[in-house]
Coordinates of C-alpha atoms and ligand atoms in Angstrom, one line a residue:
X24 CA -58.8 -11.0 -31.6
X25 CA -56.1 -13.7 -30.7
X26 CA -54.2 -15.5 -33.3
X27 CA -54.7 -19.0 -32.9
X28 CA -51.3 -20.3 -34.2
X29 CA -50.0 -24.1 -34.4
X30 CA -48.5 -25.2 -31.2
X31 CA -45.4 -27.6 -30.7
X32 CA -45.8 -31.0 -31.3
X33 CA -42.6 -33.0 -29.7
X34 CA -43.6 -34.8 -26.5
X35 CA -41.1 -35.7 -23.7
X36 CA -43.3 -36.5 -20.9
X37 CA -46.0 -39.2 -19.6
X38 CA -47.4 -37.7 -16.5
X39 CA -47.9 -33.8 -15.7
X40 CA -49.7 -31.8 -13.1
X41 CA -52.0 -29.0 -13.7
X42 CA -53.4 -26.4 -10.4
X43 CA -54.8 -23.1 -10.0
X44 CA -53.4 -20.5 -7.4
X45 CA -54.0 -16.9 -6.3
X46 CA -57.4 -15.4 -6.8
X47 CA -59.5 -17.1 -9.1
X48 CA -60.6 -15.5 -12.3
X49 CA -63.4 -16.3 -15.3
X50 CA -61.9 -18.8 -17.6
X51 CA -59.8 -20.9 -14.9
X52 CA -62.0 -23.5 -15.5
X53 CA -62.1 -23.1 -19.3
X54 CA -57.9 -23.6 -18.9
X55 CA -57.9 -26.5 -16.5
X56 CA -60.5 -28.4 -19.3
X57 CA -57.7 -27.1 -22.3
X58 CA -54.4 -28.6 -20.0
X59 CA -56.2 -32.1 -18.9
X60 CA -57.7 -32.2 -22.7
X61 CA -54.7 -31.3 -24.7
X62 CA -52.2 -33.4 -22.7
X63 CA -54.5 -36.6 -23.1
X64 CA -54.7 -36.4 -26.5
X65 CA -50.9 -36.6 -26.7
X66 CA -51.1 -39.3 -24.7
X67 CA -50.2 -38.0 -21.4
X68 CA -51.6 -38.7 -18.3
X69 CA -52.9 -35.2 -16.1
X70 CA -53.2 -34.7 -12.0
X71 CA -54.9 -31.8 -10.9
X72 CA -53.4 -30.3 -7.7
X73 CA -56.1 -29.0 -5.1
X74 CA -56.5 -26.1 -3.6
X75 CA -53.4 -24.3 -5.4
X76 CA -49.6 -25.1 -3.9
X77 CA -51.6 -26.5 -0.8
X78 CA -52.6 -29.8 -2.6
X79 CA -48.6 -30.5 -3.3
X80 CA -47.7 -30.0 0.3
X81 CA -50.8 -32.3 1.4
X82 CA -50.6 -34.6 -1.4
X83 CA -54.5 -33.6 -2.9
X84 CA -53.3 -34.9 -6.0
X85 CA -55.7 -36.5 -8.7
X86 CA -55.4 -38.2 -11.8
X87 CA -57.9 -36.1 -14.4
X88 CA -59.6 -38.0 -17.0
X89 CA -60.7 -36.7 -20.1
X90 CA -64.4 -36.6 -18.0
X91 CA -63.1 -34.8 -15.1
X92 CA -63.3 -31.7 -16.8
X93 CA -67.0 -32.3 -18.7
X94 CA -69.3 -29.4 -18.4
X95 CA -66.9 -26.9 -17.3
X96 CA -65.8 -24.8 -19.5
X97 CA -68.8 -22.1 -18.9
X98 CA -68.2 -21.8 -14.9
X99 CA -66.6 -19.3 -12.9
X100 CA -64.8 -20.1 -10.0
X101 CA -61.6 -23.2 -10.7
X102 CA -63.2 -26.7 -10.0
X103 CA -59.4 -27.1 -8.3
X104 CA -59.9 -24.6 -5.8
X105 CA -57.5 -22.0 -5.2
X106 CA -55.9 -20.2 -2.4
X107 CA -52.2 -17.6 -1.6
X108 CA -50.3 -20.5 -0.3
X109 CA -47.7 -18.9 2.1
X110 CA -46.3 -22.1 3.1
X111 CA -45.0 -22.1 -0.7
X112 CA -42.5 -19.0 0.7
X113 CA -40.5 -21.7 2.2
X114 CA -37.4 -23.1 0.4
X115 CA -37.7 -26.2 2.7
X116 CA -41.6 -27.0 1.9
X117 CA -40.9 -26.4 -2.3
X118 CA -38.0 -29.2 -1.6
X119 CA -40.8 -31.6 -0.1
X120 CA -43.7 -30.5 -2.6
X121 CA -40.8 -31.5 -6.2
X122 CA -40.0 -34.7 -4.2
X123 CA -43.7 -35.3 -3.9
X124 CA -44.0 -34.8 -7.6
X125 CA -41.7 -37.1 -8.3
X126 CA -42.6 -40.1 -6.2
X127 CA -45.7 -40.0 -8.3
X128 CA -43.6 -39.8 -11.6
X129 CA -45.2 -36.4 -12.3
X130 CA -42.7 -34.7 -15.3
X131 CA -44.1 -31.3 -15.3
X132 CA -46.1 -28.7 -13.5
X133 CA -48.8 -26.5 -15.3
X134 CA -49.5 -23.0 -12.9
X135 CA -52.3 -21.3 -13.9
X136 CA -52.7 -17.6 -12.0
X137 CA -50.5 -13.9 -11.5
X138 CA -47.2 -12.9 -10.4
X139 CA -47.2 -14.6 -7.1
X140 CA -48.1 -18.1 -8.2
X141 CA -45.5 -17.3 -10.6
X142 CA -42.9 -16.8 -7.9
X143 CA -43.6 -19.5 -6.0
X144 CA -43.4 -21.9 -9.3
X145 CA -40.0 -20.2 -10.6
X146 CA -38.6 -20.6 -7.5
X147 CA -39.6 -24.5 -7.6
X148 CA -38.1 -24.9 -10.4
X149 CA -34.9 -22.8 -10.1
X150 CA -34.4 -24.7 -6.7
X151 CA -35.4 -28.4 -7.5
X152 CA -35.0 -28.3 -11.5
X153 CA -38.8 -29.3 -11.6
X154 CA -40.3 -28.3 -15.0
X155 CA -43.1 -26.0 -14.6
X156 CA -45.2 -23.2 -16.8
X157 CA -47.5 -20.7 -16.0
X158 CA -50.8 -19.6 -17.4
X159 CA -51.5 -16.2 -16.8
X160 CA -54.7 -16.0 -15.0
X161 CA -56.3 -12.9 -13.1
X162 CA -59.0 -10.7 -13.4
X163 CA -56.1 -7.6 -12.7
X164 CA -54.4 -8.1 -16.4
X165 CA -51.6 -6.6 -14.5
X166 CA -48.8 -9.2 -15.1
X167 CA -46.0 -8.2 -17.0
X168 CA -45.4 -9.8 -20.8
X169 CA -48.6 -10.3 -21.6
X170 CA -51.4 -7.9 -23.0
X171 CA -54.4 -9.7 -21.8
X172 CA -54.8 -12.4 -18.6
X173 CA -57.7 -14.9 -18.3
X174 CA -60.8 -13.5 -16.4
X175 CA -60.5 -9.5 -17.6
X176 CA -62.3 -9.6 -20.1
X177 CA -65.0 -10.8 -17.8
X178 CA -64.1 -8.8 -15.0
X179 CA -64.9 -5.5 -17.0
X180 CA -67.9 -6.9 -18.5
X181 CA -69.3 -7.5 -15.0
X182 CA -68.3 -4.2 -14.1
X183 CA -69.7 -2.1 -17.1
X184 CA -72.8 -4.4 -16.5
X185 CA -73.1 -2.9 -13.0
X186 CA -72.7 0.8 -14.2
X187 CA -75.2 0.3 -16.7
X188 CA -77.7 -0.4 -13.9
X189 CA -76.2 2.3 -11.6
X190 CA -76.1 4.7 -14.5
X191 CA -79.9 4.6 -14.9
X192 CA -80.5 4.9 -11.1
X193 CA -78.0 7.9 -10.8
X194 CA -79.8 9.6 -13.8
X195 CA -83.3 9.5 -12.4
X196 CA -81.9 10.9 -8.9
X197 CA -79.2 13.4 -10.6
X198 CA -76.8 11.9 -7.8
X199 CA -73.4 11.5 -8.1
X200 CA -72.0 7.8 -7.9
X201 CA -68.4 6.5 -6.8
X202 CA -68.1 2.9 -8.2
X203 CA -65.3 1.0 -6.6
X204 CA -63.5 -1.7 -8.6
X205 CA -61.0 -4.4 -8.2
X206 CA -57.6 -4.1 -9.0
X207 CA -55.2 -3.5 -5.9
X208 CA -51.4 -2.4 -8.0
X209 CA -53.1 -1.4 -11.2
X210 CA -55.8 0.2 -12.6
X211 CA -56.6 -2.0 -15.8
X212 CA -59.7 -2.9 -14.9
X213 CA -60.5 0.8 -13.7
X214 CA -59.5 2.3 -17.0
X215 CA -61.3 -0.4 -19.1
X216 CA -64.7 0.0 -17.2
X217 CA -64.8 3.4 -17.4
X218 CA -64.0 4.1 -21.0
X219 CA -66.6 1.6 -22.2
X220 CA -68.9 2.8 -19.2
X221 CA -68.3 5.9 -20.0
X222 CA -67.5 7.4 -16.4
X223 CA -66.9 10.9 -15.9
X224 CA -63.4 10.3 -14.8
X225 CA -61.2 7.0 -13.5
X226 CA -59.1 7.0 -10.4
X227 CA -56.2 4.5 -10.8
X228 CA -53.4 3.7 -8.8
X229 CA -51.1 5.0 -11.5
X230 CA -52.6 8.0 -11.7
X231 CA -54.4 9.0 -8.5
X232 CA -56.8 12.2 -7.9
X233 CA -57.8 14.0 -5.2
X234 CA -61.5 15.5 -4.1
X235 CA -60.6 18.9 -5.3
X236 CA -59.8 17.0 -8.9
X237 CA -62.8 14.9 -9.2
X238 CA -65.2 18.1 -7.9
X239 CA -63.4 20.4 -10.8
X240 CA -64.4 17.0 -13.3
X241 CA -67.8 17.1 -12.1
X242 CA -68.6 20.8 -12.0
X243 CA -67.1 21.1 -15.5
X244 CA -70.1 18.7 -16.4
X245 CA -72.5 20.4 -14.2
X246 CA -71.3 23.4 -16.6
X247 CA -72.5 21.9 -19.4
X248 CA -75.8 20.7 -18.3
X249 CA -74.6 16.9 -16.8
X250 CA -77.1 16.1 -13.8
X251 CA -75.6 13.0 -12.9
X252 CA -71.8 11.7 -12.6
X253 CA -70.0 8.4 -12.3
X254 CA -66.4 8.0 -11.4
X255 CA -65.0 4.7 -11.4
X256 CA -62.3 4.2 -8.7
X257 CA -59.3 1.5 -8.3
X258 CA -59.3 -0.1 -4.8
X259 CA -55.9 0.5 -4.8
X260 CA -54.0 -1.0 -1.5
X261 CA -56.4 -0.5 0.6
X262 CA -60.3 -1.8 -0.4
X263 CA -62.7 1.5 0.5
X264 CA -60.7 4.0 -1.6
X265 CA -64.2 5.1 -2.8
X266 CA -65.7 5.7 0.6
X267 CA -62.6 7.6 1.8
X268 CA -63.1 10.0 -1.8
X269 CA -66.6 10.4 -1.0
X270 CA -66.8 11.2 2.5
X271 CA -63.4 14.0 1.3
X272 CA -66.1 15.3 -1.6
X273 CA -68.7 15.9 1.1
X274 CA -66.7 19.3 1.4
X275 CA -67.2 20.1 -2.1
X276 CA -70.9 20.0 -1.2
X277 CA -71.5 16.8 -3.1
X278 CA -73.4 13.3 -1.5
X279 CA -72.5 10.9 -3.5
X280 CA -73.1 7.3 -3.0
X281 CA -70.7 4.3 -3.0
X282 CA -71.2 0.9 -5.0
X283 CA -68.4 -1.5 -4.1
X284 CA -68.5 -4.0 -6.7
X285 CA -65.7 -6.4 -4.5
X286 CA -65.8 -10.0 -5.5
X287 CA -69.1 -9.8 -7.7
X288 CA -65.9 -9.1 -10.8
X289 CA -64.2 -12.5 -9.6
X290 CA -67.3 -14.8 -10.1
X291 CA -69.9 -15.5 -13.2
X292 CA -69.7 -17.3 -16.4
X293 CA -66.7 -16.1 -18.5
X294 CA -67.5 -14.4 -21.6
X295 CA -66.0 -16.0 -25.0
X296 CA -63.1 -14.2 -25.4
X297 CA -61.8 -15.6 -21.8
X298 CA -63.0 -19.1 -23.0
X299 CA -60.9 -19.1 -26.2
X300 CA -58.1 -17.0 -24.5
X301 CA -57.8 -20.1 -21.6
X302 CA -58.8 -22.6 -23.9
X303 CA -55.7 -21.6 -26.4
X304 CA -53.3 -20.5 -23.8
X305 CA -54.0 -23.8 -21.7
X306 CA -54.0 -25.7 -25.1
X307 CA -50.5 -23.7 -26.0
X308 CA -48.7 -24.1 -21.9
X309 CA -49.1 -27.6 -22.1
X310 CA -47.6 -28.0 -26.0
X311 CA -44.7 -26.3 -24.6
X312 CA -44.1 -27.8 -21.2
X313 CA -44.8 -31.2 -23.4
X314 CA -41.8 -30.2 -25.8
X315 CA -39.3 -29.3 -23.4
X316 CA -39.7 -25.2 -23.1
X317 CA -40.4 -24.2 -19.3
X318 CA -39.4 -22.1 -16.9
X319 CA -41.9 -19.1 -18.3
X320 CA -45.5 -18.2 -19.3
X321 CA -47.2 -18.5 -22.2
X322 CA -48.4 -15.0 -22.6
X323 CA -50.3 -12.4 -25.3
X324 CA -47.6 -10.5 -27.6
X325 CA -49.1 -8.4 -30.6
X326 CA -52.4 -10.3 -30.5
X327 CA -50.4 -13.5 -31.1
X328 CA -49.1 -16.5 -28.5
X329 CA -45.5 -15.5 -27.0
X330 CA -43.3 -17.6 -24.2
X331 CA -42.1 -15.0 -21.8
X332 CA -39.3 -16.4 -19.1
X333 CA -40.3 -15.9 -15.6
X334 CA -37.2 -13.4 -15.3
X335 CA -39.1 -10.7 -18.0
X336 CA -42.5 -11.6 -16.0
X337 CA -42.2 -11.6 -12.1
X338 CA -42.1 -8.5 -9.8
X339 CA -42.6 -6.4 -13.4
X340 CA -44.7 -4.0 -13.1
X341 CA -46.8 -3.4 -16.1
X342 CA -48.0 0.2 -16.4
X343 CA -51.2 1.0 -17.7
X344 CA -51.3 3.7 -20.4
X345 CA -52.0 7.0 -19.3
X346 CA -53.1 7.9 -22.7
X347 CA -56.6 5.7 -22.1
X348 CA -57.1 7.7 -18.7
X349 CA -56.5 11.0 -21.3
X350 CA -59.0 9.6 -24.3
X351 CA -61.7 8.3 -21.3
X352 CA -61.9 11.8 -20.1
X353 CA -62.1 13.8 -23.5
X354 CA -65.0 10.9 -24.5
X355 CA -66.7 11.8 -21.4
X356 CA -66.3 15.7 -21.9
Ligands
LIG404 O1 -55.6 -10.3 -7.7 C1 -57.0 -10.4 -8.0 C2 -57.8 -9.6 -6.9 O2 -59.1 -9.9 -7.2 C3 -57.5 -8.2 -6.8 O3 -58.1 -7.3 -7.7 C4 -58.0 -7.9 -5.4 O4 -57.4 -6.8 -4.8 C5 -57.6 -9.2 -4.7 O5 -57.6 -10.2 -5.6 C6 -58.6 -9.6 -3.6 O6 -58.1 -10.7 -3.0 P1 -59.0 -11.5 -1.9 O7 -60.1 -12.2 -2.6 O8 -58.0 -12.5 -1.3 O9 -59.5 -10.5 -0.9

């Protein structure tokens, strides 16, 4: 559980800007509502930004009022649209986007998404001096300084929804099943899945196995009276890391069938704990930003609300434990 502590109170601005950038994740919504709320109760004035870093090169910039984000805090998706801006690389673009800001008296940037929209708003404000903070938000929960990101929690529940169903099917047939998930540099959302799905073994780009592994997993099972098997595997780098596994297990004498799960883990309503988690980390960025902190993230620390500087955050890798993979295994023994 989080602990919801008191947030800052000084306010030095009038007018901020909140967007949404990278892929989107459960609970964006949830922290767009907490920003535009929290800020107008302090009596500032909010503008969303549009389709992430695009909308401050193009100028898709809108006031928010305290209706603008009505009836939103259940959805999926980011009612701001999101995108990988790549234009954002550019020292020369960031220059125009902080002058844009400015014209329009905006004081402060709120950047809710992962490590690259991270970089992109670091950079902004190491170039230009613009204020901004970030919100972590991605279904990976791979960004460094934080324990938990908007839109995993969600992301797994999807998941473990989808093995419950596949688990009954795979039972019935005595097949074995390869269940790809999301999660191209880590393997949180792997190793979460299949411990509370209880998978017969997780492949994670930490900790990667090969056919001959997963067939000595599977026939240790088969030993023991198993008909059935589910291995949950990371997409890794290259989406179809399931597909490749199965078609290399064929020579193990196994036919195991592939779900792909893809983008169904991006999308649905967010479960509670990624609405409190946005609504408190929104509620907490914008406190911050508001009394002068910036230049960082508000992340998770020991359960409790922690600003992390970019420099402890960006290009970080945060390593899943192998301990989980360890206890997953001995669980599904
Ligand atoms: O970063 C979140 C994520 O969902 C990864 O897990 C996945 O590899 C990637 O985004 C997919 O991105 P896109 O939707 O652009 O294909």
């Amino acid at each position: 559980m989080i602990q919801l502590t008191k947030l800052p109170t000084k306010v030095l601005y009038r007018k901020i800007a909140v967007l949404t950038s990278g892929g989107d994740a459960p609970g964006m919504n949830a922290a767009v509502r907490a920003v535009t709320r929290y800020a107008i109760s302090h009596g500032v004035e909010v503008y969303g930004v549009q389709r992430g870093y695009n909308g401050l090169i193009d100028g898709q910039v809108e006031k928010l009022e305290l209706s603008s984000v009505a009836n939103i805090i259940q959805k999926g998706g980011t009612v701001l649209k999101t995108a990988r801006c790549l234009e954002f690389l550019k020292k020369k673009v960031r220059k125009e986007a902080a002058a844009l800001l400015c014209r329009d008296g905006i004081e402060g940037l709120v950047v809710i998404g992962g490590d690259g929209s991270f970089t992109g708003a670091s950079l902004l404000e190491k170039e230009t001096g613009f204020p901004t903070i970030g919100v972590p938000g991605t279904i990976d929960n791979d960004i460094a300084g934080t324990e938990d990101t908007i839109g995993f929690d969600t992301a797994v529940n999807t998941a473990i929804d989808a093995i419950d169903r596949i688990r009954d099917t795979a039972s019935s047939h005595e097949r074995t099943f390869l269940v790809e998930v999301m999660g191209r540099n880590s393997g949180f959302i792997a190793l979460y899945t299949g411990l509370g799905g209880g998978a017969e073994t997780i492949v994670i780009p930490e900790a990667p196995q090969n056919a001959k592994q997963i067939h000595e997993t599977i026939r240790r099972g088969i030993d023991r009276g198993k008909s059935s098997s589910i291995i949950v595997v990371a997409e890794g780098k290259t989406v179809g890391n399931a597909q490749i596994l199965s078609k290399e297990l064929k020579a193990f004498g196994y036919d195991p069938k592939v779900c792909t799960l893809g983008h169904t883990q991006r999308g649905g309503s967010p479960t509670a704990h990624d609405r409190v988690l946005a609504s408190y980390l929104g509620s907490a960025a914008t406190a911050y930003l508001l009394s002068g902190k910036s230049n960082g993230m508000l992340g998770i620390q020991k359960g409790a609300v922690a600003f992390v500087p970019y420099s402890k955050v960006i290009g970080k890798k945060k390593i899943s434990d192998p301990y989980v993979l360890k206890l997953a295994s001995i669980l599904a023994s």
